[in-house]
Coordinates of C-alpha atoms in Angstrom, one line a residue:
X1 CA -125.3 145.6 56.1
X2 CA -125.6 143.1 53.3
X3 CA -128.0 144.0 50.5
X4 CA -129.6 141.6 48.1
X5 CA -129.6 141.9 44.3
X6 CA -131.1 139.6 41.8
X7 CA -128.6 139.0 38.9
X8 CA -128.4 136.3 36.1
X9 CA -125.5 133.8 35.9
X10 CA -124.5 131.7 32.9
X11 CA -124.4 128.0 33.9
X12 CA -121.4 127.3 31.5
X13 CA -119.0 129.9 32.0
X14 CA -120.3 132.1 35.1
X15 CA -120.9 135.3 33.0
X16 CA -122.9 137.7 35.1
X17 CA -125.5 140.0 33.7
X18 CA -128.2 142.3 35.1
X19 CA -131.0 140.8 33.0
X20 CA -131.8 137.6 31.2
X21 CA -130.3 137.0 27.7
X22 CA -130.9 134.3 25.3
X23 CA -127.2 133.9 24.4
X24 CA -124.3 134.3 26.7
X25 CA -121.8 137.0 25.5
X26 CA -119.0 135.0 27.1
X27 CA -119.2 131.4 25.9
X28 CA -121.9 132.0 23.2
X29 CA -124.1 129.3 24.7
X30 CA -128.0 129.6 24.2
X31 CA -130.5 129.5 27.1
X32 CA -127.7 129.0 29.8
X33 CA -128.7 132.0 32.1
X34 CA -130.4 131.3 35.5
X35 CA -131.4 133.9 38.0
X36 CA -129.9 133.7 41.4
X37 CA -129.4 136.3 44.2
X38 CA -126.1 138.1 44.6
X39 CA -124.8 139.4 48.1
X40 CA -123.2 142.8 48.0
X41 CA -121.4 143.4 51.3
X42 CA -120.3 146.8 52.8
X43 CA -116.7 148.1 52.4
X44 CA -116.2 147.4 56.1
X45 CA -116.6 143.6 55.3
X46 CA -114.0 141.4 54.1
X47 CA -115.4 141.9 50.6
X48 CA -117.2 144.8 48.8
X49 CA -119.1 145.2 45.7
X50 CA -119.3 141.4 45.3
X51 CA -115.8 141.4 43.7
X52 CA -114.2 139.3 46.5
X53 CA -111.3 142.0 46.9
X54 CA -109.7 142.3 50.1
X55 CA -108.8 145.2 52.4
X56 CA -105.6 147.1 51.7
X57 CA -103.9 145.8 54.9
X58 CA -104.6 142.2 53.7
X59 CA -103.0 142.6 50.2
X60 CA -99.9 140.4 49.8
X61 CA -96.7 141.9 48.5
X62 CA -95.2 140.8 45.2
X63 CA -92.1 138.6 45.4
X64 CA -89.2 138.3 43.1
X65 CA -89.5 135.0 41.0
X66 CA -85.9 133.8 42.0
X67 CA -86.7 134.2 45.7
X68 CA -89.9 131.9 45.4
X69 CA -89.2 128.5 46.9
X70 CA -90.9 125.5 45.6
X71 CA -90.0 123.2 48.4
X72 CA -93.5 123.3 49.7
X73 CA -94.7 121.6 46.5
X74 CA -93.3 118.1 47.6
X75 CA -95.8 115.3 46.8
X76 CA -97.3 112.8 49.2
X77 CA -97.6 109.4 47.7
X78 CA -101.1 108.2 48.4
X79 CA -100.2 104.5 48.1
X80 CA -102.8 103.8 45.3
X81 CA -100.6 103.4 42.3
X82 CA -103.2 104.2 39.7
X83 CA -104.4 107.2 41.6
X84 CA -100.8 108.5 42.1
X85 CA -100.3 108.0 38.4
X86 CA -103.3 110.1 37.3
X87 CA -102.2 112.9 39.8
X88 CA -98.7 113.0 38.3
X89 CA -96.8 111.2 41.0
X90 CA -98.8 111.9 44.2
X91 CA -100.8 114.5 46.0
X92 CA -99.5 118.1 46.1
X93 CA -99.8 120.2 49.3
X94 CA -102.4 123.0 49.1
X95 CA -104.0 121.6 45.9
X96 CA -107.7 121.8 45.0
X97 CA -108.9 118.8 43.0
X98 CA -112.5 118.1 41.6
X99 CA -113.6 114.5 41.1
X100 CA -116.6 114.1 38.8
X101 CA -118.5 111.1 37.7
X102 CA -122.0 109.5 37.2
X103 CA -124.0 108.6 40.4
X104 CA -123.1 105.3 41.8
X105 CA -119.8 105.0 39.8
X106 CA -117.6 104.9 43.0
X107 CA -116.4 108.3 43.6
X108 CA -117.0 108.2 47.3
X109 CA -115.5 104.7 47.6
X110 CA -112.3 105.7 45.7
X111 CA -111.8 108.8 48.0
X112 CA -112.4 106.8 51.2
X113 CA -109.8 104.4 50.1
X114 CA -107.5 107.3 49.5
X115 CA -108.2 108.7 53.0
X116 CA -107.5 105.1 54.5
X117 CA -104.0 105.1 52.8
X118 CA -103.1 108.6 53.9
X119 CA -104.4 108.0 57.5
X120 CA -102.2 105.0 57.7
X121 CA -99.2 107.3 57.0
X122 CA -100.1 109.6 59.9
X123 CA -101.6 112.1 57.6
X124 CA -104.5 114.1 59.2
X125 CA -107.5 113.8 57.1
X126 CA -111.1 115.1 57.4
X127 CA -113.9 113.5 55.5
X128 CA -116.9 115.8 55.1
X129 CA -120.1 114.4 53.8
X130 CA -123.3 116.3 53.0
X131 CA -125.1 113.4 51.4
X132 CA -124.6 110.6 53.9
X133 CA -124.7 110.1 57.7
X134 CA -121.8 108.9 59.8
X135 CA -123.3 105.4 60.1
X136 CA -123.6 105.2 56.3
X137 CA -120.0 106.2 55.8
X138 CA -119.0 103.6 58.5
X139 CA -120.8 100.8 56.7
X140 CA -118.8 101.5 53.6
X141 CA -115.6 101.8 55.5
X142 CA -116.2 98.3 57.2
X143 CA -116.3 96.8 53.6
X144 CA -113.0 98.4 52.7
X145 CA -111.0 97.5 55.7
X146 CA -109.5 98.9 59.0
X147 CA -109.0 102.7 59.4
X148 CA -106.6 104.7 61.4
X149 CA -107.7 107.3 64.0
X150 CA -106.2 110.0 61.9
X151 CA -109.3 110.0 59.8
X152 CA -112.1 112.1 61.2
X153 CA -115.7 112.0 59.8
X154 CA -118.1 114.9 59.8
X155 CA -121.6 115.1 58.3
X156 CA -122.3 118.7 57.6
X157 CA -123.8 120.8 54.8
X158 CA -122.9 124.4 56.1
X159 CA -119.5 125.5 54.8
X160 CA -119.2 128.0 57.5
X161 CA -119.1 125.3 60.2
X162 CA -116.4 123.4 58.1
X163 CA -114.4 126.6 57.7
X164 CA -114.4 127.1 61.4
X165 CA -113.1 123.6 62.0
X166 CA -110.4 124.1 59.4
X167 CA -109.2 127.3 61.0
X168 CA -109.5 126.2 64.7
X169 CA -108.3 122.6 64.1
X170 CA -109.6 119.2 65.0
X171 CA -108.7 116.8 67.8
X172 CA -107.1 113.6 66.5
X173 CA -105.4 111.2 68.6
X174 CA -104.1 113.7 71.0
X175 CA -105.7 116.5 73.0
X176 CA -104.2 119.3 70.8
X177 CA -106.4 120.7 68.0
X178 CA -104.5 120.5 64.6
X179 CA -105.6 121.5 61.2
X180 CA -106.3 118.6 58.8
X181 CA -103.8 118.2 55.9
X182 CA -106.3 116.6 53.6
X183 CA -109.9 117.3 53.2
X184 CA -112.6 115.6 51.3
X185 CA -115.9 117.3 50.6
X186 CA -118.7 115.0 49.3
X187 CA -120.3 116.9 47.5
X188 CA -120.0 120.4 46.4
X189 CA -123.7 120.4 45.3
X190 CA -124.9 119.8 48.9
X191 CA -122.7 122.5 50.6
X192 CA -124.1 125.9 51.2
X193 CA -123.0 129.3 52.7
X194 CA -125.4 131.0 54.9
X195 CA -124.5 134.5 53.5
X196 CA -125.8 133.4 50.0
X197 CA -129.6 133.3 49.8
X198 CA -129.9 130.5 47.3
X199 CA -130.5 126.8 47.3
X200 CA -127.6 124.4 47.6
X201 CA -126.2 123.4 44.1
X202 CA -127.3 126.6 42.5
X203 CA -124.9 128.7 40.4
X204 CA -124.4 131.2 43.2
X205 CA -123.8 128.5 45.9
X206 CA -121.4 126.5 44.0
X207 CA -119.4 129.5 42.9
X208 CA -119.2 131.1 46.3
X209 CA -118.4 127.8 48.2
X210 CA -115.7 126.7 45.6
X211 CA -114.1 130.2 46.0
X212 CA -114.0 129.9 49.8
X213 CA -112.6 126.4 49.7
X214 CA -110.0 127.7 47.2
X215 CA -108.9 130.5 49.5
X216 CA -108.6 128.3 52.4
X217 CA -106.8 125.5 50.7
X218 CA -104.1 128.0 49.3
X219 CA -103.7 130.1 52.5
X220 CA -103.4 127.0 54.9
X221 CA -101.8 124.5 52.5
X222 CA -104.5 122.0 52.8
X223 CA -105.2 119.6 50.0
X224 CA -108.9 119.6 49.2
X225 CA -111.0 117.0 47.2
X226 CA -114.4 118.1 46.2
X227 CA -116.8 115.7 44.7
X228 CA -119.0 117.0 41.9
X229 CA -122.0 115.3 40.3
X230 CA -122.3 115.3 36.5
X231 CA -125.2 116.3 34.2
X232 CA -126.8 114.2 31.4
X233 CA -124.2 115.7 29.0
X234 CA -121.4 114.3 31.1
X235 CA -120.0 117.5 32.6
X236 CA -119.8 118.6 36.2
X237 CA -123.0 120.2 37.4
X238 CA -122.8 123.9 38.2
X239 CA -121.0 126.7 36.4
X240 CA -118.3 125.9 33.9
X241 CA -115.9 128.2 35.8
X242 CA -116.0 125.6 38.6
X243 CA -113.4 123.6 36.5
X244 CA -111.2 126.6 35.9
X245 CA -111.0 127.5 39.6
X246 CA -109.6 124.1 40.7
X247 CA -106.1 122.8 40.1
X248 CA -107.0 119.3 38.9
X249 CA -110.1 117.8 37.4
X250 CA -110.6 114.1 37.5
X251 CA -113.4 112.1 35.9
X252 CA -114.3 108.7 37.1
X253 CA -115.7 107.0 34.1
X254 CA -117.3 103.6 33.3
X255 CA -120.6 101.7 33.4
X256 CA -121.8 101.3 36.8
X257 CA -123.2 97.8 36.0
X258 CA -119.9 96.7 34.8
X259 CA -116.8 95.8 36.9
X260 CA -114.2 98.2 35.6
X261 CA -113.7 101.9 36.1
X262 CA -111.3 104.4 34.7
X263 CA -109.9 107.6 36.4
X264 CA -108.9 110.2 33.9
X265 CA -107.4 113.7 34.3
X266 CA -108.9 116.3 32.0
X267 CA -107.0 119.1 33.7
X268 CA -103.8 118.9 36.0
X269 CA -101.5 121.7 36.9
X270 CA -99.1 119.3 38.5
X271 CA -98.8 116.5 36.0
X272 CA -99.9 115.2 32.5
X273 CA -103.6 115.0 31.5
X274 CA -102.9 111.9 29.4
X275 CA -102.6 109.4 32.1
X276 CA -105.4 107.0 32.9
X277 CA -105.9 104.7 35.9
X278 CA -107.9 101.5 35.7
X279 CA -109.8 100.0 38.7
X280 CA -112.0 97.0 39.2
X281 CA -115.0 97.2 41.6
X282 CA -115.1 94.4 44.0
X283 CA -117.0 93.7 47.2
X284 CA -114.2 95.2 49.2
X285 CA -113.9 98.3 47.2
X286 CA -111.9 99.3 44.2
X287 CA -108.8 97.3 43.2
X288 CA -106.1 98.4 40.8
X289 CA -105.8 96.8 37.4
X290 CA -102.0 96.6 37.0
X291 CA -102.1 95.2 33.5
X292 CA -105.0 96.9 31.5
X293 CA -103.9 95.2 28.3
X294 CA -104.6 91.8 29.8
X295 CA -108.0 93.0 30.9
X296 CA -108.9 94.6 27.6
X297 CA -108.3 91.4 25.7
X298 CA -110.1 89.0 28.0
X299 CA -112.7 86.9 26.2
X300 CA -111.3 87.8 22.8
X301 CA -112.6 85.4 20.1
X302 CA -110.1 83.5 18.0
X303 CA -110.2 83.3 14.2
X304 CA -113.2 85.5 13.8
X305 CA -113.5 88.0 11.0
X306 CA -113.6 91.8 12.0
X307 CA -111.5 91.3 15.2
X308 CA -108.2 93.3 15.3
X309 CA -105.8 94.0 18.2
X310 CA -104.4 97.6 18.3
X311 CA -102.2 99.5 20.8
X312 CA -103.2 102.9 22.1
X313 CA -101.1 105.2 24.4
X314 CA -102.6 106.6 27.6
X315 CA -99.9 109.0 28.6
X316 CA -96.7 106.9 28.9
X317 CA -98.6 103.7 29.1
X318 CA -99.4 101.4 26.2
X319 CA -102.8 99.7 26.3
X320 CA -103.6 97.0 23.9
X321 CA -107.3 96.6 23.0
X322 CA -109.5 94.9 20.6
X323 CA -111.1 96.8 17.7
X324 CA -114.2 95.0 16.3
X325 CA -116.1 95.7 13.1
X326 CA -119.3 94.3 11.6
X327 CA -120.1 95.0 7.9
X328 CA -123.4 93.7 6.6
X329 CA -125.6 94.4 3.6
X330 CA -128.2 97.0 4.3
X331 CA -131.9 96.9 3.4
X332 CA -132.3 100.7 3.6
X333 CA -131.6 103.5 1.2
X334 CA -129.0 105.0 3.5
X335 CA -126.5 102.7 5.2
X336 CA -125.9 103.0 8.9
X337 CA -122.5 104.1 10.3
X338 CA -122.3 103.4 14.1
X339 CA -119.3 103.5 16.4
X340 CA -118.7 102.9 20.0
X341 CA -115.4 104.0 21.7
X342 CA -114.1 106.0 18.6
X343 CA -115.1 109.1 16.8
X344 CA -118.0 108.3 14.5
X345 CA -116.9 111.0 12.1
X346 CA -113.3 109.5 12.0
X347 CA -115.0 106.1 11.1
X348 CA -117.0 107.6 8.2
X349 CA -113.9 109.3 7.0
X350 CA -112.0 106.0 6.9
X351 CA -114.7 104.2 5.1
X352 CA -114.7 106.8 2.4
X353 CA -110.9 106.4 2.2
X354 CA -111.3 102.6 1.7
X355 CA -114.0 103.1 -1.0
X356 CA -112.0 105.7 -2.9
X357 CA -108.4 104.2 -2.5
X358 CA -109.0 100.5 -2.5
X359 CA -112.2 100.3 -4.6
X360 CA -114.3 98.6 -2.0
X361 CA -117.9 99.9 -2.6
X362 CA -119.3 100.4 1.0
X363 CA -122.5 102.3 -0.1
X364 CA -124.6 99.2 0.2
X365 CA -123.4 98.0 3.6
X366 CA -124.0 98.9 7.1
X367 CA -120.9 99.2 9.2
X368 CA -120.4 99.1 13.0
X369 CA -117.2 99.7 14.9
X370 CA -116.7 98.9 18.5
X371 CA -113.9 99.2 21.1
X372 CA -114.2 96.2 23.3
X373 CA -113.8 97.0 27.0
X374 CA -115.6 100.3 27.2
X375 CA -112.7 102.6 26.4
X376 CA -113.0 105.7 24.5
X377 CA -110.0 106.3 22.2
X378 CA -109.5 109.5 20.2
X379 CA -105.9 108.7 19.2
X380 CA -105.3 108.4 15.3
X381 CA -103.1 105.3 15.8
X382 CA -106.2 103.2 15.7
X383 CA -107.0 104.2 12.1
X384 CA -105.1 101.3 10.5
X385 CA -106.7 98.9 13.0
X386 CA -110.2 100.2 12.0
X387 CA -109.5 99.9 8.3
X388 CA -108.2 96.3 8.8
X389 CA -111.2 95.3 10.9
X390 CA -113.6 96.7 8.3
X391 CA -111.9 94.9 5.5
X392 CA -111.8 91.7 7.5
X393 CA -115.4 91.8 8.2
X394 CA -116.3 92.7 4.6
X395 CA -114.4 89.9 3.1
X396 CA -115.2 87.5 6.0
X397 CA -111.6 86.5 6.5
X398 CA -110.0 86.1 10.0
X399 CA -106.8 87.8 10.6
X400 CA -103.9 86.3 12.6
X401 CA -105.0 86.6 16.2
X402 CA -101.4 87.1 17.3
X403 CA -100.9 90.2 15.1
X404 CA -100.8 93.8 16.3
X405 CA -101.9 96.6 13.9
X406 CA -101.5 100.3 14.4
X407 CA -100.9 103.5 12.4
X408 CA -102.6 106.7 11.3
X409 CA -104.3 106.9 7.9
X410 CA -104.5 110.0 5.7
X411 CA -107.1 111.0 3.1
X412 CA -105.0 109.7 0.2
X413 CA -104.7 106.4 1.8
X414 CA -101.1 106.9 3.2
X415 CA -100.0 105.3 6.4
X416 CA -98.3 107.9 8.7
X417 CA -96.1 107.3 11.7
X418 CA -97.2 107.5 15.3
X419 CA -95.5 108.4 18.5
X420 CA -93.9 105.7 20.9
X421 CA -94.0 102.8 18.3
X422 CA -91.2 101.0 20.2
X423 CA -93.3 100.9 23.4
X424 CA -96.2 99.5 21.4
X425 CA -94.2 96.9 19.9
X426 CA -92.6 95.9 23.3
X427 CA -96.1 95.7 24.8
X428 CA -97.2 93.2 22.1
X429 CA -94.1 91.1 22.7
X430 CA -94.9 91.1 26.4
X431 CA -98.4 90.0 25.8
X432 CA -97.2 87.0 23.6
X433 CA -97.9 88.5 20.1
X434 CA -95.7 87.3 17.3
X435 CA -96.1 89.9 14.5
X436 CA -97.0 93.6 14.0
X437 CA -98.1 95.7 11.0
X438 CA -97.0 99.3 11.5
X439 CA -96.2 102.4 9.4
X440 CA -93.0 102.2 7.2
X441 CA -91.8 105.5 8.9
X442 CA -91.9 103.9 12.4
X443 CA -90.5 100.5 10.9
X444 CA -87.4 102.3 9.7
X445 CA -86.6 103.9 13.1
X446 CA -86.9 100.6 15.1
X447 CA -84.0 98.6 16.1
X448 CA -83.7 95.1 17.6
X449 CA -87.5 94.4 17.2
X450 CA -88.6 91.6 19.6
X451 CA -91.3 90.4 17.1
X452 CA -91.7 90.1 13.3
X453 CA -92.7 93.5 12.0
X454 CA -94.0 94.6 8.6
X455 CA -93.8 98.3 7.6
X456 CA -96.4 99.6 5.0
X457 CA -97.0 103.0 3.3
X458 CA -100.4 102.8 2.0
X459 CA -103.6 101.0 2.9
X460 CA -103.5 99.2 -0.6
X461 CA -100.5 97.2 0.9
X462 CA -102.5 96.3 3.9
X463 CA -105.3 95.0 1.7
X464 CA -102.9 92.9 -0.3
X465 CA -101.3 91.7 2.8
X466 CA -104.6 90.7 4.6

């Protein structure tokens, strides 16, 4: 017989304790413990002592590494190029993927479009919604387009009923019951297990439900997508260990009042975490943006001081974007330093380098830096563009609008080389740009440059050139 026991869980890492503690011993976070019931089943059950261990007869035997076949890891191409790129080339059988994002950003729309593409390829798909009724899902589907009968809809919040359907199978276009190949659960915060006496969305429910979904996904080879809401800090609600349990973590980012969205992988066991997919929200759903550089530079002003074009790498894809700076005389004792899209600490560091190495006194000026288009870039290759934008705004001199600038800047003012410089220059040539300022180290390695390039070693050379 199951016995109830009250324990405390850390919301960040899932650490379990018998009493409340101010600081978590696992992740060192403060005030992260919350009380939740814990179910302890008898040894005769499938689990005992709450550890999730299985009976001896169910324990699998170890295999030799050379005898393990990876043929089952073949990917299924979804058909949405930007989605396939972020996943690493397609959907892996038996994978568990967590999709997070702000409310209303388009997570359900994106996954429903994925289901449409897979169902058109005769892939059996089950869409489980704990937030919407079947009519609401159908209304969204009608805006997207026509769907195949290979997609089944289910409005259910009890995970036990969903597990029964997965094990026993569903009836698709024939009378034979078959297990689905792809399952979408929207969302994990609304799903609950009857054995866990806690509210849906609590630490206990999220952990137990994800654990059960993970076990079924691996044992039956079903690819599962679970939707997770995010907190005000921008992370998926629930225990932090939720991201450790899944194979892939995707974040759907962007301003919900704007037209463009970005799909980014922060964890991917089957591919790179540097790729990003760009989508545009329209009345018929999400459409791929095949040329992000063109979209990022739309509406860019011509012959205006403080506007510089740089090139960042998202995985293997070069994306050209506009770096803007505004330097104005301050009326306060302490000047403001504000940045959007880049690390504010990096911006402050670069301004100190400008003041020390070039002799431009910035202590009496407010400075604002913005990456137009809503992208957040942490790559150091934007350093030189930020320096050029600040100097351009400070001197109120416009820079050639058909010039690309990129490079990393060190504390002594040196300009260091960056990776994939050739791809950045080629992207600039493709977009119609005629010149490029880049690190001397990259300039010496380039051959057959399609545009005119200038290699510099120090930001003083940049100041003289501008």
